[in-house]
PDB file of C-alpha atoms in Angstrom:
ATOM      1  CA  UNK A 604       0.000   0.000   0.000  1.00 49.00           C
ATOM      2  CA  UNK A 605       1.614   3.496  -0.871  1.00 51.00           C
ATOM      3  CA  UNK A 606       2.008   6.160   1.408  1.00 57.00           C
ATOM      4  CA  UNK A 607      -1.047   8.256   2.129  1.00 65.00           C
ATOM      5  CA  UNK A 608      -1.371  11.713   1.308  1.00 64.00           C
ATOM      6  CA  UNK A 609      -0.728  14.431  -0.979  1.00 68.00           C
ATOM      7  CA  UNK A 610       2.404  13.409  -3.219  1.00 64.00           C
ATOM      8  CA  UNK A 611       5.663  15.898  -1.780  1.00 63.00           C
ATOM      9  CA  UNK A 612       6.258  18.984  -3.856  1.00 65.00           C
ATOM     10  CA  UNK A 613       9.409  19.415  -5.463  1.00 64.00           C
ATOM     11  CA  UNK A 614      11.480  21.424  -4.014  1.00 58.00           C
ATOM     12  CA  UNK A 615      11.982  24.146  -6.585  1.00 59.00           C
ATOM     13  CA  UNK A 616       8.406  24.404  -6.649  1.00 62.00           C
ATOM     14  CA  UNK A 617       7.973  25.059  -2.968  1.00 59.00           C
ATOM     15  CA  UNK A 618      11.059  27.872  -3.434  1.00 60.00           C
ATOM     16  CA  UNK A 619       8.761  29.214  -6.000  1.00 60.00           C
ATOM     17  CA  UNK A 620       5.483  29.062  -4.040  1.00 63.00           C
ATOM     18  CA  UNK A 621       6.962  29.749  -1.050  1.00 62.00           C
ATOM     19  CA  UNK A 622       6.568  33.286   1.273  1.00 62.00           C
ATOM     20  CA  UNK A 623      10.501  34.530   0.912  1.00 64.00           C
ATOM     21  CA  UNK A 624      14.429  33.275   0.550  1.00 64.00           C
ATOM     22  CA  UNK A 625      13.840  29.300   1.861  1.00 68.00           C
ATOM     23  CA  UNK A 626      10.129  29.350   2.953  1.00 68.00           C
ATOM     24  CA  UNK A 627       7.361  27.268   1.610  1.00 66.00           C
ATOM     25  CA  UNK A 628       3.505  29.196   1.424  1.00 66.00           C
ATOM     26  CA  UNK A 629       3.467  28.237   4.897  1.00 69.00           C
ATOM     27  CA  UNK A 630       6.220  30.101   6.050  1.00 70.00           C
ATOM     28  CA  UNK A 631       7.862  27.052   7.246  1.00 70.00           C
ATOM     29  CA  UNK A 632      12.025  26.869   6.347  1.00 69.00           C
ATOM     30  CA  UNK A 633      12.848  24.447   3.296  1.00 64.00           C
ATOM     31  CA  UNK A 634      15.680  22.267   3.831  1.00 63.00           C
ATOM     32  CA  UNK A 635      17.155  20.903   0.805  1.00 56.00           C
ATOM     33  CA  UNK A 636      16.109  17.496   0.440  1.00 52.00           C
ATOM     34  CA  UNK A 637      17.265  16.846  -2.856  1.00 50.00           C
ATOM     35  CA  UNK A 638      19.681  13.632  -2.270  1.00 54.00           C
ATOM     36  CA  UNK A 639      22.458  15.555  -4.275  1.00 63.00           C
ATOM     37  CA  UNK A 640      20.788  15.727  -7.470  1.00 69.00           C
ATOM     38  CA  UNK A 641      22.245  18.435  -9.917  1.00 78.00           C
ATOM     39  CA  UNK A 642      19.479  19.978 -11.550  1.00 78.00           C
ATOM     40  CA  UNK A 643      20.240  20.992 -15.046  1.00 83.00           C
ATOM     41  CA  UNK A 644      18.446  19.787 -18.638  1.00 88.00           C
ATOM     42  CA  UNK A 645      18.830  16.123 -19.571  1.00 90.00           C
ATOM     43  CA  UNK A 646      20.521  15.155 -22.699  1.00 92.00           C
ATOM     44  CA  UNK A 647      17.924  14.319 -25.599  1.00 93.00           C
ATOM     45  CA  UNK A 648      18.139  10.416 -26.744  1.00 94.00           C
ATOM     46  CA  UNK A 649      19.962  10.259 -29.998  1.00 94.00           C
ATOM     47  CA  UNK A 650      17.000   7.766 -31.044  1.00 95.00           C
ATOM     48  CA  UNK A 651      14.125  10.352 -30.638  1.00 94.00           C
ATOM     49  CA  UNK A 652      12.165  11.644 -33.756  1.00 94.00           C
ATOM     50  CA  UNK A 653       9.530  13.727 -35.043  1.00 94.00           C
ATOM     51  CA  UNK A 654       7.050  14.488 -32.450  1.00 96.00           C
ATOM     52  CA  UNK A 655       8.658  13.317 -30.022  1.00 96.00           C
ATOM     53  CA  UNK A 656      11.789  15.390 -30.859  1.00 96.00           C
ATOM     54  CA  UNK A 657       9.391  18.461 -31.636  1.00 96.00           C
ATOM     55  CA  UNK A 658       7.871  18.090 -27.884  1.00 95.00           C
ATOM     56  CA  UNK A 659      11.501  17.493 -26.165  1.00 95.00           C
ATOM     57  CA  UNK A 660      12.713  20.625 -27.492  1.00 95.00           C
ATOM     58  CA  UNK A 661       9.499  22.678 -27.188  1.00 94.00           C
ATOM     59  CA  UNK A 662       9.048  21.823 -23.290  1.00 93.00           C
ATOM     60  CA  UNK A 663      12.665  20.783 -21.754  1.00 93.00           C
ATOM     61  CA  UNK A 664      14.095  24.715 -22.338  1.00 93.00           C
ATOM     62  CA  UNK A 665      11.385  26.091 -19.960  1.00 90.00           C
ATOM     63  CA  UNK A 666      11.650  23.144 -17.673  1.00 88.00           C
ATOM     64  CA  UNK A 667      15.073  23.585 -17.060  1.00 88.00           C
ATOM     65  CA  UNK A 668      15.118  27.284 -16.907  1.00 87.00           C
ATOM     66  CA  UNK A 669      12.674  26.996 -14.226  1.00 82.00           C
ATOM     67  CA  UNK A 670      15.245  24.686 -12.265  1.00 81.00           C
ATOM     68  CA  UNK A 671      12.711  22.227 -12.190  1.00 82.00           C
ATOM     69  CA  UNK A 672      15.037  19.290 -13.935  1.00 86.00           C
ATOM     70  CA  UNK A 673      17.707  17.322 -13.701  1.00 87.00           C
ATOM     71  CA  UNK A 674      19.593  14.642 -15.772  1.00 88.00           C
ATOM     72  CA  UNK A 675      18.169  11.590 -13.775  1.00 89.00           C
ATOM     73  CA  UNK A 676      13.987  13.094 -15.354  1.00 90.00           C
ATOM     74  CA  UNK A 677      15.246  12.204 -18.897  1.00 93.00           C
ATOM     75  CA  UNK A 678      13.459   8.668 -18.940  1.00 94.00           C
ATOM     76  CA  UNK A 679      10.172  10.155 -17.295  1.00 92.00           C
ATOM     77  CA  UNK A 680      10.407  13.075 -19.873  1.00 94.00           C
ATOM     78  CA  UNK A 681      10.996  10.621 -23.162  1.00 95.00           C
ATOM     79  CA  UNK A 682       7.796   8.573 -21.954  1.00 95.00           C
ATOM     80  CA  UNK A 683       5.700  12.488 -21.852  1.00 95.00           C
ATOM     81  CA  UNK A 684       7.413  12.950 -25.190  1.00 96.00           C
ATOM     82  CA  UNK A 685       6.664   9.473 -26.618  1.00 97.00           C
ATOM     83  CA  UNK A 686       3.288   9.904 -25.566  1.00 97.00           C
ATOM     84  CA  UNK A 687       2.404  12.793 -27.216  1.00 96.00           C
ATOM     85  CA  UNK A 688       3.981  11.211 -29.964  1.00 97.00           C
ATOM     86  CA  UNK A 689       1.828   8.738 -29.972  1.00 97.00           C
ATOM     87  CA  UNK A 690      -1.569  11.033 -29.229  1.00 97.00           C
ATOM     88  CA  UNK A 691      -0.639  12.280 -32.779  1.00 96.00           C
ATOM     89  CA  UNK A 692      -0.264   9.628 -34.535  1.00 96.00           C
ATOM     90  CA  UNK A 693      -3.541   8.105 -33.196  1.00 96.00           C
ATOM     91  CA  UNK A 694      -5.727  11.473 -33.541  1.00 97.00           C
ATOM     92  CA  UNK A 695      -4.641  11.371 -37.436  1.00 97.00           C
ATOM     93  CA  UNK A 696      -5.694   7.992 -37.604  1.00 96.00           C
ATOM     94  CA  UNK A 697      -9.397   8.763 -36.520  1.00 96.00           C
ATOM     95  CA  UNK A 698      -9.475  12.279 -38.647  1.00 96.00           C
ATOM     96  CA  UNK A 699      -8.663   9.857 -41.933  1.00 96.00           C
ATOM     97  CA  UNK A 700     -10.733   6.797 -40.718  1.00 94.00           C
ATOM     98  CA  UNK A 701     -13.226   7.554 -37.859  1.00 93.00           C
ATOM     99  CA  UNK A 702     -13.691   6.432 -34.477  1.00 94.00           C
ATOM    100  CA  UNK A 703     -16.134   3.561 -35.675  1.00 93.00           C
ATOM    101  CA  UNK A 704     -14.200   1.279 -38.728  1.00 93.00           C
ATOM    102  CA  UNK A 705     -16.005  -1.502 -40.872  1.00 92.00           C
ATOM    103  CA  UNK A 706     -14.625  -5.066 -40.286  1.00 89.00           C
ATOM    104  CA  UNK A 707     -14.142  -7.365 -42.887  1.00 91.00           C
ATOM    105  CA  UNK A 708     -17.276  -8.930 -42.128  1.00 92.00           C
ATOM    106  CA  UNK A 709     -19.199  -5.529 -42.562  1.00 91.00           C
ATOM    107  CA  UNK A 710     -19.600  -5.059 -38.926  1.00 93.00           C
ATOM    108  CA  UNK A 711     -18.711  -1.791 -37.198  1.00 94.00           C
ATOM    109  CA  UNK A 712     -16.370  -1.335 -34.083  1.00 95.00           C
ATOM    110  CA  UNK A 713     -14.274   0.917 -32.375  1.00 94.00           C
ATOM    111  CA  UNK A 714     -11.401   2.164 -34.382  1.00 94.00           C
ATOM    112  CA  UNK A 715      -8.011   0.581 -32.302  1.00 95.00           C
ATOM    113  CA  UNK A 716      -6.216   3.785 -32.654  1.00 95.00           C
ATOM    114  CA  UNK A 717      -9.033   5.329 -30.212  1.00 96.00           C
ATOM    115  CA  UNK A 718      -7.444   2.429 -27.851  1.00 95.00           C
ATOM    116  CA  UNK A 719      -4.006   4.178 -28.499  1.00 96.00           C
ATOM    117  CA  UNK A 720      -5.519   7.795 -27.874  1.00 96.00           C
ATOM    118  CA  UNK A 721      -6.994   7.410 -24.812  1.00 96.00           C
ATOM    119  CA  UNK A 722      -4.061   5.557 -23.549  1.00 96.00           C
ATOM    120  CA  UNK A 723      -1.707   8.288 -24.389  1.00 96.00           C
ATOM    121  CA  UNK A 724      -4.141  10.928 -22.997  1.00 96.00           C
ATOM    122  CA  UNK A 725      -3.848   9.378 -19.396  1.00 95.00           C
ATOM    123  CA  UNK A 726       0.100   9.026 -19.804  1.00 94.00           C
ATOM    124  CA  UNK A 727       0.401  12.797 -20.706  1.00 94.00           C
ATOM    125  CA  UNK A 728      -1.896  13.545 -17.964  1.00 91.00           C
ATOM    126  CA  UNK A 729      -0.368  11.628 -15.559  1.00 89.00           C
ATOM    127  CA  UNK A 730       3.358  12.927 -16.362  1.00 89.00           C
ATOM    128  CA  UNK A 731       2.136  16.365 -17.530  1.00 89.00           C
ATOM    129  CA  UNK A 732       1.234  16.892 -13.658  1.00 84.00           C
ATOM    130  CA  UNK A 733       4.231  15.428 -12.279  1.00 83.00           C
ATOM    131  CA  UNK A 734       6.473  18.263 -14.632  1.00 84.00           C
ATOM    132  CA  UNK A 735       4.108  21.189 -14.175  1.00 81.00           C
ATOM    133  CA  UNK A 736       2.439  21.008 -17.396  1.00 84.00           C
ATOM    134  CA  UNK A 737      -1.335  20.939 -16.148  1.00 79.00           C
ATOM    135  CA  UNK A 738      -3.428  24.379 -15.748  1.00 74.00           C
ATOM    136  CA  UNK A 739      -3.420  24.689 -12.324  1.00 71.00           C
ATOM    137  CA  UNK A 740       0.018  23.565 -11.897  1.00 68.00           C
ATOM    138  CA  UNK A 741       1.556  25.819 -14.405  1.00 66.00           C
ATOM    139  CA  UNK A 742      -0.494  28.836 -12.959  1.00 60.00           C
ATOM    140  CA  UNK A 743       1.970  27.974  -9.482  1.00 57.00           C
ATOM    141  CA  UNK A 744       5.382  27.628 -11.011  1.00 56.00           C
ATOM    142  CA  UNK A 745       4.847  30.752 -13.958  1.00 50.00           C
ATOM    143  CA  UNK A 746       3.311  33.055 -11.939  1.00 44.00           C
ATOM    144  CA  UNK A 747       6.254  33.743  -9.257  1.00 44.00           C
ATOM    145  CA  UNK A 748       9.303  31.907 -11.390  1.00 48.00           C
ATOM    146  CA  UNK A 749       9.874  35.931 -12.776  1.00 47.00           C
ATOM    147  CA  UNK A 750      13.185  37.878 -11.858  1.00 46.00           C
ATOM    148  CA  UNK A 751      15.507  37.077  -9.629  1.00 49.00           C
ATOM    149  CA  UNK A 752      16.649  40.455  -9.196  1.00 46.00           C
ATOM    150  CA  UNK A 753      13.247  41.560  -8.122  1.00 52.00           C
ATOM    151  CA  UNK A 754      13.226  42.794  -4.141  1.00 55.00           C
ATOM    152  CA  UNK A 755      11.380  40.061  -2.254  1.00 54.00           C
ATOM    153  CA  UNK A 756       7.854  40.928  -1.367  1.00 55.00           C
ATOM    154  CA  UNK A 757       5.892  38.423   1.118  1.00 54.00           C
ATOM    155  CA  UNK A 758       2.250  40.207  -0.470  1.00 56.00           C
ATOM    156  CA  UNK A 759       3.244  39.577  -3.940  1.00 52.00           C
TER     157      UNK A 759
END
């Protein structure tokens, strides 16, 4: 059985929620708990293509300038990227053939490609939270990740 509770924010996104310099938005201090990890961009597989390529270098520059990655994500991020990939590929397959095909026996079912696009829309969802990428998580990490230079303000 896992561990109850909310899953533990990352800590670069409770720097950037937080109240000030090393407080979360409870005003509690934030020890860094990050086992060592250097946070920095992965490197992009040699062996990714098209889509996937397109999505790794659309979304891993603003990951990374957030602070929010580091070398050991590159697995989690190919699977976002392969998904996506995938989403794609199936959504084109409806558009051209429909969500209901003919069989060879003149019956109609379900198009296996809508298999395929539902499949991908839970692993995007699923890893799209985990990185930021939903609405209401990208409304907590944009909204204060601005200047660094800016004077701290605990009623911004």
């Amino acid at each position: 059985m896992g561990l109850r509770g909310p899953q533990k924010t990352p800590l670069q996104l409770r720097v950037i929620n937080g109240r000030g310099p090393d407080r979360d938005a409870g005003g509690r201090k934030i020890s860094d708990d990050d086992a060592g990890f250097e946070h920095k961009a992965p490197t992009v597989p040699s062996w990714l293509c098209g889509e996937a390529l397109n999505t790794w270098r659309r979304l891993v520059p603003k990951l990374a300038a957030l602070g929010l990655l580091k070398p050991e994500d590159r697995d989690a991020l190919v699977a976002y990227c392969t998904a996506v990939a995938s989403l794609r590929s199936a959504q084109e397959c409806i558009n051209e053939e429909g969500v209901l095909i003919e069989t060879e026996r003149g019956a109609r079912k379900l198009n296996p490609a809508f298999t395929v696009l539902t499949q991908s829309q839970n692993t995007i969802r699923a890893f799209a939270h985990e990185f930021g990428l939903t609405p209401a998580s990208e409304s907590n990490v944009a909204g204060k990740a601005g200047g660094k230079d800016e004077e701290y303000n605990p009623f911004a």
